[in-house]
Short mmCIF file of C-alpha atoms in Angstrom, two decimals:
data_model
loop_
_atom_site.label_atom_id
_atom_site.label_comp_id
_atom_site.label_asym_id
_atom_site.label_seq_id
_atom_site.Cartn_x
_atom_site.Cartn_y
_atom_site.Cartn_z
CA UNK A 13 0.00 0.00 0.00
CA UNK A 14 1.06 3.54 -0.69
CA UNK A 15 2.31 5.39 1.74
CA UNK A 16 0.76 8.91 1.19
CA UNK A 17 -2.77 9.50 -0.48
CA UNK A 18 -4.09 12.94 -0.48
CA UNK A 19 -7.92 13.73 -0.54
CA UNK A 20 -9.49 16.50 1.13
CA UNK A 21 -12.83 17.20 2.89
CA UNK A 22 -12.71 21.05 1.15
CA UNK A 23 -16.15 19.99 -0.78
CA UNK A 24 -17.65 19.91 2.49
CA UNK A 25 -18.66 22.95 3.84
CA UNK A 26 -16.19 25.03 5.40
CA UNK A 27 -16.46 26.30 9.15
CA UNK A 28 -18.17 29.80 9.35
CA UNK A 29 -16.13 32.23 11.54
CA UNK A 30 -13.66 35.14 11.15
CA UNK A 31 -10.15 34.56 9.45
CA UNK A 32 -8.00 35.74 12.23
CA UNK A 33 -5.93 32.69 12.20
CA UNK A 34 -5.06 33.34 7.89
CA UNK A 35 -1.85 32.17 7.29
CA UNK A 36 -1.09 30.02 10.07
CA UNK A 37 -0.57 26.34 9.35
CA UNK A 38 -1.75 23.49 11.77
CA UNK A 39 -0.63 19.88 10.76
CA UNK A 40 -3.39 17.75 12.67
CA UNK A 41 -2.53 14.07 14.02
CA UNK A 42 -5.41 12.89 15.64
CA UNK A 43 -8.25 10.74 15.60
CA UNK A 44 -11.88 10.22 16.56
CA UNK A 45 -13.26 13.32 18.04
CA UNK A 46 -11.79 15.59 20.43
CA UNK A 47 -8.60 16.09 18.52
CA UNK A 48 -10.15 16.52 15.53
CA UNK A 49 -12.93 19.12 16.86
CA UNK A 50 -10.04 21.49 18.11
CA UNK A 51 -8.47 22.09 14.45
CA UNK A 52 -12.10 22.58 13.47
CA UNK A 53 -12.31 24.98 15.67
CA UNK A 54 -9.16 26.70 14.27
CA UNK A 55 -10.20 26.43 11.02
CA UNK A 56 -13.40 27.97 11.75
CA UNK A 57 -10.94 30.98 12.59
CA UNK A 58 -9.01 30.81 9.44
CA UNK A 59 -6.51 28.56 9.60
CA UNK A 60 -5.24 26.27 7.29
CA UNK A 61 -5.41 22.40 8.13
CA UNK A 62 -4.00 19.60 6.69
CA UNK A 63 -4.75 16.30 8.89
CA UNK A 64 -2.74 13.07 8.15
CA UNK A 65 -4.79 9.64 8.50
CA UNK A 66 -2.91 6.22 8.59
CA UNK A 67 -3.11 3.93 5.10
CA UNK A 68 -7.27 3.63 5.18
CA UNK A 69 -8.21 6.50 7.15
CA UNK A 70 -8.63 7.07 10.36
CA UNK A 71 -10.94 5.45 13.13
CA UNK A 72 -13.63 8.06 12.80
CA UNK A 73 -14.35 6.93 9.02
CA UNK A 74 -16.12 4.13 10.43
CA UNK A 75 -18.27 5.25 13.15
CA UNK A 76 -21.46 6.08 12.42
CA UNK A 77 -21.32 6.14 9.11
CA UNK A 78 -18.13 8.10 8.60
CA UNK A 79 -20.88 11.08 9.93
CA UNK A 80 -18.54 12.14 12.61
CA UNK A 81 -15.77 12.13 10.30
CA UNK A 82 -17.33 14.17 8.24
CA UNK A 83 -18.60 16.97 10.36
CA UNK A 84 -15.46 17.94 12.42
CA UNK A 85 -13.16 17.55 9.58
CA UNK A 86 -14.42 19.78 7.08
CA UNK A 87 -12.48 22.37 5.54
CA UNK A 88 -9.14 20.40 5.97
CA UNK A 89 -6.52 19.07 3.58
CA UNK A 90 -6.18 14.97 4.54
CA UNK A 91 -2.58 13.03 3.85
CA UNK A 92 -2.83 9.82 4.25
CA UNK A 93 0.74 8.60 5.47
CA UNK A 94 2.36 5.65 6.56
CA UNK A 95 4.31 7.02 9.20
CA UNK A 96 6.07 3.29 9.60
CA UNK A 97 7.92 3.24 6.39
CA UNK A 98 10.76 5.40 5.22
CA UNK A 99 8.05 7.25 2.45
CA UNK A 100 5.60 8.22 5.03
CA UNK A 101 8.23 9.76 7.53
CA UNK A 102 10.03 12.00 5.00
CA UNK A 103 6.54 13.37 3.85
CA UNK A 104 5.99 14.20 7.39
CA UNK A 105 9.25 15.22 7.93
CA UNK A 106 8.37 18.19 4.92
CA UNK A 107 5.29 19.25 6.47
CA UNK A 108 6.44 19.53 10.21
CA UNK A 109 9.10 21.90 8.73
CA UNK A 110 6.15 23.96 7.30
CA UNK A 111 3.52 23.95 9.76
CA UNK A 112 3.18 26.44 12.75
CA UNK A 113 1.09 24.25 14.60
CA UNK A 114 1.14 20.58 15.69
CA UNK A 115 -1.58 18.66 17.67
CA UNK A 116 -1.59 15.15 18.27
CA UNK A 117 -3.64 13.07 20.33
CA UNK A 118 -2.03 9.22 20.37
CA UNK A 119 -0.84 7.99 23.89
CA UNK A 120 2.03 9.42 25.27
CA UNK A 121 5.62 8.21 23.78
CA UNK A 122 3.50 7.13 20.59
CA UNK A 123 4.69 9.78 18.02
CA UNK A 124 8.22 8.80 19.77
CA UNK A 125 8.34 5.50 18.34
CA UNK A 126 7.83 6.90 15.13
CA UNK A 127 10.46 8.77 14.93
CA UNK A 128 8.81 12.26 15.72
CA UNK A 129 10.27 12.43 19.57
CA UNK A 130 10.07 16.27 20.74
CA UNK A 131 13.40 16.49 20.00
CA UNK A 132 13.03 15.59 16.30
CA UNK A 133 10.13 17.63 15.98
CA UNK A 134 11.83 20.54 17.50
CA UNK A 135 15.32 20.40 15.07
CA UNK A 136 12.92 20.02 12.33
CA UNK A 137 11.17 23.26 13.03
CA UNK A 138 12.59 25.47 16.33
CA UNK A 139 9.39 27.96 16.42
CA UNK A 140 7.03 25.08 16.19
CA UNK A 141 3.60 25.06 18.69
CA UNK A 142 3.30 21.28 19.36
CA UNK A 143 0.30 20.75 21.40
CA UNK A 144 0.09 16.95 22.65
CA UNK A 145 -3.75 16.13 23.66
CA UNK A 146 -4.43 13.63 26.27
CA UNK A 147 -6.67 12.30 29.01
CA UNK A 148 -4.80 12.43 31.84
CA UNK A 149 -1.28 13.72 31.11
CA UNK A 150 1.72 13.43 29.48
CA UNK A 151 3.20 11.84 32.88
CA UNK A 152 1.83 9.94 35.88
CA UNK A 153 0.28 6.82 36.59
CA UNK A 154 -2.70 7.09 34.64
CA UNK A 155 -1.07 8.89 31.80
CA UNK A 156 -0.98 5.81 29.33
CA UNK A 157 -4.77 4.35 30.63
CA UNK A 158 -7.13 3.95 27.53
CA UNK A 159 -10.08 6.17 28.22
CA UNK A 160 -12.96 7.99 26.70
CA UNK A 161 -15.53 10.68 27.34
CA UNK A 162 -17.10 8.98 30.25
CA UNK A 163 -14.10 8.40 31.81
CA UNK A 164 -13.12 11.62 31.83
CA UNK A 165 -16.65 13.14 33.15
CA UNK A 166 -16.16 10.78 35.89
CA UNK A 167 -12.46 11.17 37.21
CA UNK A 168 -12.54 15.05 36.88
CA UNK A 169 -16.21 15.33 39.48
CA UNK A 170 -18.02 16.37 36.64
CA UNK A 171 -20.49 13.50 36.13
CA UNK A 172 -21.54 13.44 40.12
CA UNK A 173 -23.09 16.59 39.44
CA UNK A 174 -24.95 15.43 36.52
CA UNK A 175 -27.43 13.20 38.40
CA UNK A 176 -31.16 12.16 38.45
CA UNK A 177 -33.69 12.81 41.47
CA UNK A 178 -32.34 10.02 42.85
CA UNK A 179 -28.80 10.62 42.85
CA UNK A 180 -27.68 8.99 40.06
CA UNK A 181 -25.37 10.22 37.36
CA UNK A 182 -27.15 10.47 34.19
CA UNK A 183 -25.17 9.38 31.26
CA UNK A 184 -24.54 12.48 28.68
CA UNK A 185 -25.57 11.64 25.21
CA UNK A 186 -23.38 14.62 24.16
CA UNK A 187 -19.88 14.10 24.59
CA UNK A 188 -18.95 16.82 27.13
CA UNK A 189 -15.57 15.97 27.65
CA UNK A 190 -14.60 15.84 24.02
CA UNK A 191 -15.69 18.97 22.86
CA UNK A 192 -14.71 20.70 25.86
CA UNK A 193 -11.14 19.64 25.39
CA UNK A 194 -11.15 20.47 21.16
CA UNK A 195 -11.47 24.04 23.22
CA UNK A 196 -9.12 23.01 25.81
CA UNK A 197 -6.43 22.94 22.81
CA UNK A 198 -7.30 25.32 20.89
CA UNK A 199 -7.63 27.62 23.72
CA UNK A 200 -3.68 26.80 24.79
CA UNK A 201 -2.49 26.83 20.62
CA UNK A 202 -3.81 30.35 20.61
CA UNK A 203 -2.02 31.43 23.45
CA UNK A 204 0.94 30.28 22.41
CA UNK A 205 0.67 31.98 18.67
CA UNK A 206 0.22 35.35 20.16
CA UNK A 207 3.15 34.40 22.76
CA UNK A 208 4.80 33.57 19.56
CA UNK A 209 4.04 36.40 17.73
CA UNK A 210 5.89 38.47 20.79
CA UNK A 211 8.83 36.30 20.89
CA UNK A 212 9.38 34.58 17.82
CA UNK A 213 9.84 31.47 20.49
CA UNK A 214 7.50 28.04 19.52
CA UNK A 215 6.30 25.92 22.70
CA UNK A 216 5.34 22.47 24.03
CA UNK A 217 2.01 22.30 25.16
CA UNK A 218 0.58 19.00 26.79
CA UNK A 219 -3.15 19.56 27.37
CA UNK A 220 -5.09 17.24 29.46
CA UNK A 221 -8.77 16.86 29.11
CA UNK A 222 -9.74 15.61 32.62
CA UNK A 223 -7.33 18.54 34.37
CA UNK A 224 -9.01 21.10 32.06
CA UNK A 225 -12.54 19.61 33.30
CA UNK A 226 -11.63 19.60 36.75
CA UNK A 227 -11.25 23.54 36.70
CA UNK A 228 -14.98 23.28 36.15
CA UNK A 229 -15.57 21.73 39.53
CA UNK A 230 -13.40 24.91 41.20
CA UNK A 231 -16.61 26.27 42.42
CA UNK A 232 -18.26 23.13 43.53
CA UNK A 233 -15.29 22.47 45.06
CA UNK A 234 -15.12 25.85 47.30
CA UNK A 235 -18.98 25.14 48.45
CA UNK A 236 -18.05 21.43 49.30
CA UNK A 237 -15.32 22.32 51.48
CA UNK A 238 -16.93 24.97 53.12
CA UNK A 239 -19.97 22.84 53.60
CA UNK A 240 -22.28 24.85 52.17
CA UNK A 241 -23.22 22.02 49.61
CA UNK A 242 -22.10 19.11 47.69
CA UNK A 243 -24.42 20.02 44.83
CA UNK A 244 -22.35 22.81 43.83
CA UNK A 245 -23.98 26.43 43.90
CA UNK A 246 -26.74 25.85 45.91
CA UNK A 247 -28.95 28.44 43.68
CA UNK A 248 -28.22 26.61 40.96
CA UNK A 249 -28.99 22.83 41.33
CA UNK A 250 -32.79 22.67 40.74
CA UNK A 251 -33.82 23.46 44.26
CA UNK A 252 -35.40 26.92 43.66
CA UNK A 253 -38.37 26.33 41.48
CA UNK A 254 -37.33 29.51 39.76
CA UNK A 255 -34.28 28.04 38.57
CA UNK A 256 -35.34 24.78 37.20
CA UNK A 257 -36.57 22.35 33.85
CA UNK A 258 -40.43 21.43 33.97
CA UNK A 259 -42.14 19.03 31.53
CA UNK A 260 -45.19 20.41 29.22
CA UNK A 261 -48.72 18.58 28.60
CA UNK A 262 -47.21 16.92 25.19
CA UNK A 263 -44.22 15.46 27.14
CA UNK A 264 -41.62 17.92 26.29
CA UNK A 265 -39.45 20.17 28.32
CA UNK A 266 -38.59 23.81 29.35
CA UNK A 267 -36.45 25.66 31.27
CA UNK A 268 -36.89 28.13 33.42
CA UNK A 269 -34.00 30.15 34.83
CA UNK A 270 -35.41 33.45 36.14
CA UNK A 271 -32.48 33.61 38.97
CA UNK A 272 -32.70 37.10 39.51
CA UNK A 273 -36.12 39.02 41.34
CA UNK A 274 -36.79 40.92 38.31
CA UNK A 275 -37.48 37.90 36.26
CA UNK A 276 -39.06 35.73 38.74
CA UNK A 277 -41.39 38.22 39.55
CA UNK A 278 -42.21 39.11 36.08
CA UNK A 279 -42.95 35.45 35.29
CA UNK A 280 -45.13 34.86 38.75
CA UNK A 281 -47.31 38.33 37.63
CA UNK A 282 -47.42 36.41 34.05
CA UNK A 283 -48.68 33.59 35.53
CA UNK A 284 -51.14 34.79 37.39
CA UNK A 285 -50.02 34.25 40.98
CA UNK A 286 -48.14 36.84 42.73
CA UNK A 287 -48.06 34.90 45.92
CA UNK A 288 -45.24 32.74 44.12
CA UNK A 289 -42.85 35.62 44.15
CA UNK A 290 -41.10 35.15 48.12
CA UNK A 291 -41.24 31.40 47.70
CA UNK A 292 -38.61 28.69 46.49
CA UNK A 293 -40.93 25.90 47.45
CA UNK A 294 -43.57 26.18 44.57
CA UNK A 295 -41.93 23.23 42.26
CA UNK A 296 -45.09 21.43 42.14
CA UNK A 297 -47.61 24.47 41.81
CA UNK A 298 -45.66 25.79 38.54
CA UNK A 299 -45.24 21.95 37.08
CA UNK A 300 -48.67 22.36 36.91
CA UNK A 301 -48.89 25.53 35.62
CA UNK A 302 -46.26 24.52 32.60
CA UNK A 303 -48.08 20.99 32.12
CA UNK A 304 -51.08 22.65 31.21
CA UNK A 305 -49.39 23.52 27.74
CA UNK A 306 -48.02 21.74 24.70
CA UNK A 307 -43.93 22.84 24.03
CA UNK A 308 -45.21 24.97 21.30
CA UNK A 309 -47.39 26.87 23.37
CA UNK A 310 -44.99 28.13 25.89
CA UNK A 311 -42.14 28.48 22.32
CA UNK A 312 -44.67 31.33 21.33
CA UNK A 313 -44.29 32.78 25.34
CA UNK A 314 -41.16 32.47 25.29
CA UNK A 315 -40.80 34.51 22.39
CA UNK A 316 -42.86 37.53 23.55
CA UNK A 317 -41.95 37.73 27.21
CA UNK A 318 -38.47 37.95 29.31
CA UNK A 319 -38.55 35.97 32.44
CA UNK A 320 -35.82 33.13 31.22
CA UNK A 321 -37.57 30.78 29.69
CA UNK A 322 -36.54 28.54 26.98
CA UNK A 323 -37.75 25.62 25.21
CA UNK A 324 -35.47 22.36 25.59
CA UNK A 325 -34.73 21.67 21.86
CA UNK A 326 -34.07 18.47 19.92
CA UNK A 327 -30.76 18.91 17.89
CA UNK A 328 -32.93 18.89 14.32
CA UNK A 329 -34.98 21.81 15.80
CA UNK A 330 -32.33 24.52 16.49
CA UNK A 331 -32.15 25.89 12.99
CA UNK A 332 -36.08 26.30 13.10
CA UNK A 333 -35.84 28.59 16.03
CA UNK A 334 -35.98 31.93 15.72
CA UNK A 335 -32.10 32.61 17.01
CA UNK A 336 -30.78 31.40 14.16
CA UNK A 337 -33.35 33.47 11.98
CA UNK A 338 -31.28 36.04 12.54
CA UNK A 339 -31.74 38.16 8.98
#
């Protein structure tokens, strides 16, 4: 088999966004999701991708019907390269000395045994960014454990917070984790551009995805320890009926998040009961009030009134709402 094939996911549609990133070259080495999802998001900005796949294409290609694939690598330039033979490593070799950027996502010492060490990579191209992404680490005891998106909700604290009445965790059907760590990266390789841009200097960048979750749980932390709560911000973990998600008469959703006064008591006037307005223990008395009402019925409310309420939308209805209408 060849070792390089070039084809290119350019006939897809490009990310929208700005091209503040114009000119600056990210050579992607990653797989499945996360990695994948935080040169998106730099192409979105402008820059230019090219992603190398082994002989047959990445993992991704075959999940789902190639769908994921397909949406979080559009817009990029895709080598496929045999990094094992002599071929595949000089081609890589050529684009490492070309590319500002480099983000790969295999376990750590992986690239290593293919010849692209930090030190190589670093004589190839001094003012290189080379971002590695991982789970837990470049170092540690956990640092080479094979792990997903669950597994990182649940080591970082994140998934005991996302629980049913009972106390269960719920299981996400988005994956948090990987998205949140394709901004993870892309947050750190845009740091170091503009440090670059200062300094002329390149950088090594090794960007967890369970440390960067773990910041999320800073807060939850704080109220734990002070033992004010082990739900995280008290105000905020469905307790307050003004600050909760109620199910309509057709079996849908909404949610309701008039926090402050001003919207709370604008919704409890709306409603029809003012006597709401100094209580947090009304949960059941407005369940009723939104069960009375199909989804579309409190859509249209929503729409004409501003006490914090939103519809909870399926993913193939958020185009039909009227954010996105936007002109």
């Amino acid at each position: 088999m060849t070792s390089m094939k070039e084809s290119s996911n350019r006939n897809a549609v490009r990310p929208p966004g700005g091209g503040f990133l114009e000119g600056i070259k990210v050579l992607d080495v990653t797989y499945y999701l996360p990695g994948p999802y935080s040169s998106y998001r730099l192409a979105e900005m402008g820059a230019d991708v090219t992603k190398v796949e082994p002989p047959g294409g990445e993992p991704a290609r075959r999940l789902a019907g190639g769908l994921i694939h397909e949406m979080k690598n559009a817009g990029k330039t895709i080598l496929e390269l045999d990094l094992k033979s002599d071929e595949g490593r000089a081609w890589m070799k050529d684009l490492v000395r070309e590319t500002d950027v480099l983000i790969e996502s295999f376990r750590p010492g992986t690239l290593e045994r293919l010849g692209f060490g930090e030190d190589e990579l670093f004589s190839l191209n001094p003012g290189l960014i080379y971002c590695s992404m991982t789970g837990y680490g470049l170092e540690g005891e956990f640092a080479k454990a094979g792990s997903h998106d669950l597994n990182y909700l649940a080591l970082s604290g994140v998934l005991s917070q996302l629980t049913d009445e009972s106390g269960r965790p719920v299981q996400p059907k988005n994956t948090l984790a990987d998205f949140a760590g394709g901004h993870f990266v892309a947050e750190a390789v845009l740091a170091a551009l503009v440090r670059k841009m200062k300094s002329g200097e390149g950088a090594r960048l090794d960007v967890s995805i369970t440390d960067g979750l773990t910041h999320w749980q800073s807060v939850h932390k704080a109220f734990e320890e002070a033992g004010l709560s082990d739900r995280g911000v008290p105000d905020l973990d469905g307790s307050r009926a003004r600050y909760a998600i109620y199910p309509t008469a057709d079996g849908r959703y909404v949610a309701l998040g008039a926090l402050e006064d001003k919207f709370w008591h604008a919704f409890c006037d709306f409603a029809g009961h003012p006597e709401w307005k100094k209580r947090d223990d009304v949960h059941e008395d407005v369940a009723r009030y939104f069960g009375s009402e199909p989804l579309s019925h409190w859509l249209d409310i929503s729409l004409r009134t501003d006490f914090c309420l939103t519809p909870v939308l399926r993913p193939g209805e958020i185009d039909e709402h009227p954010h996105w209408k936007k002109g």
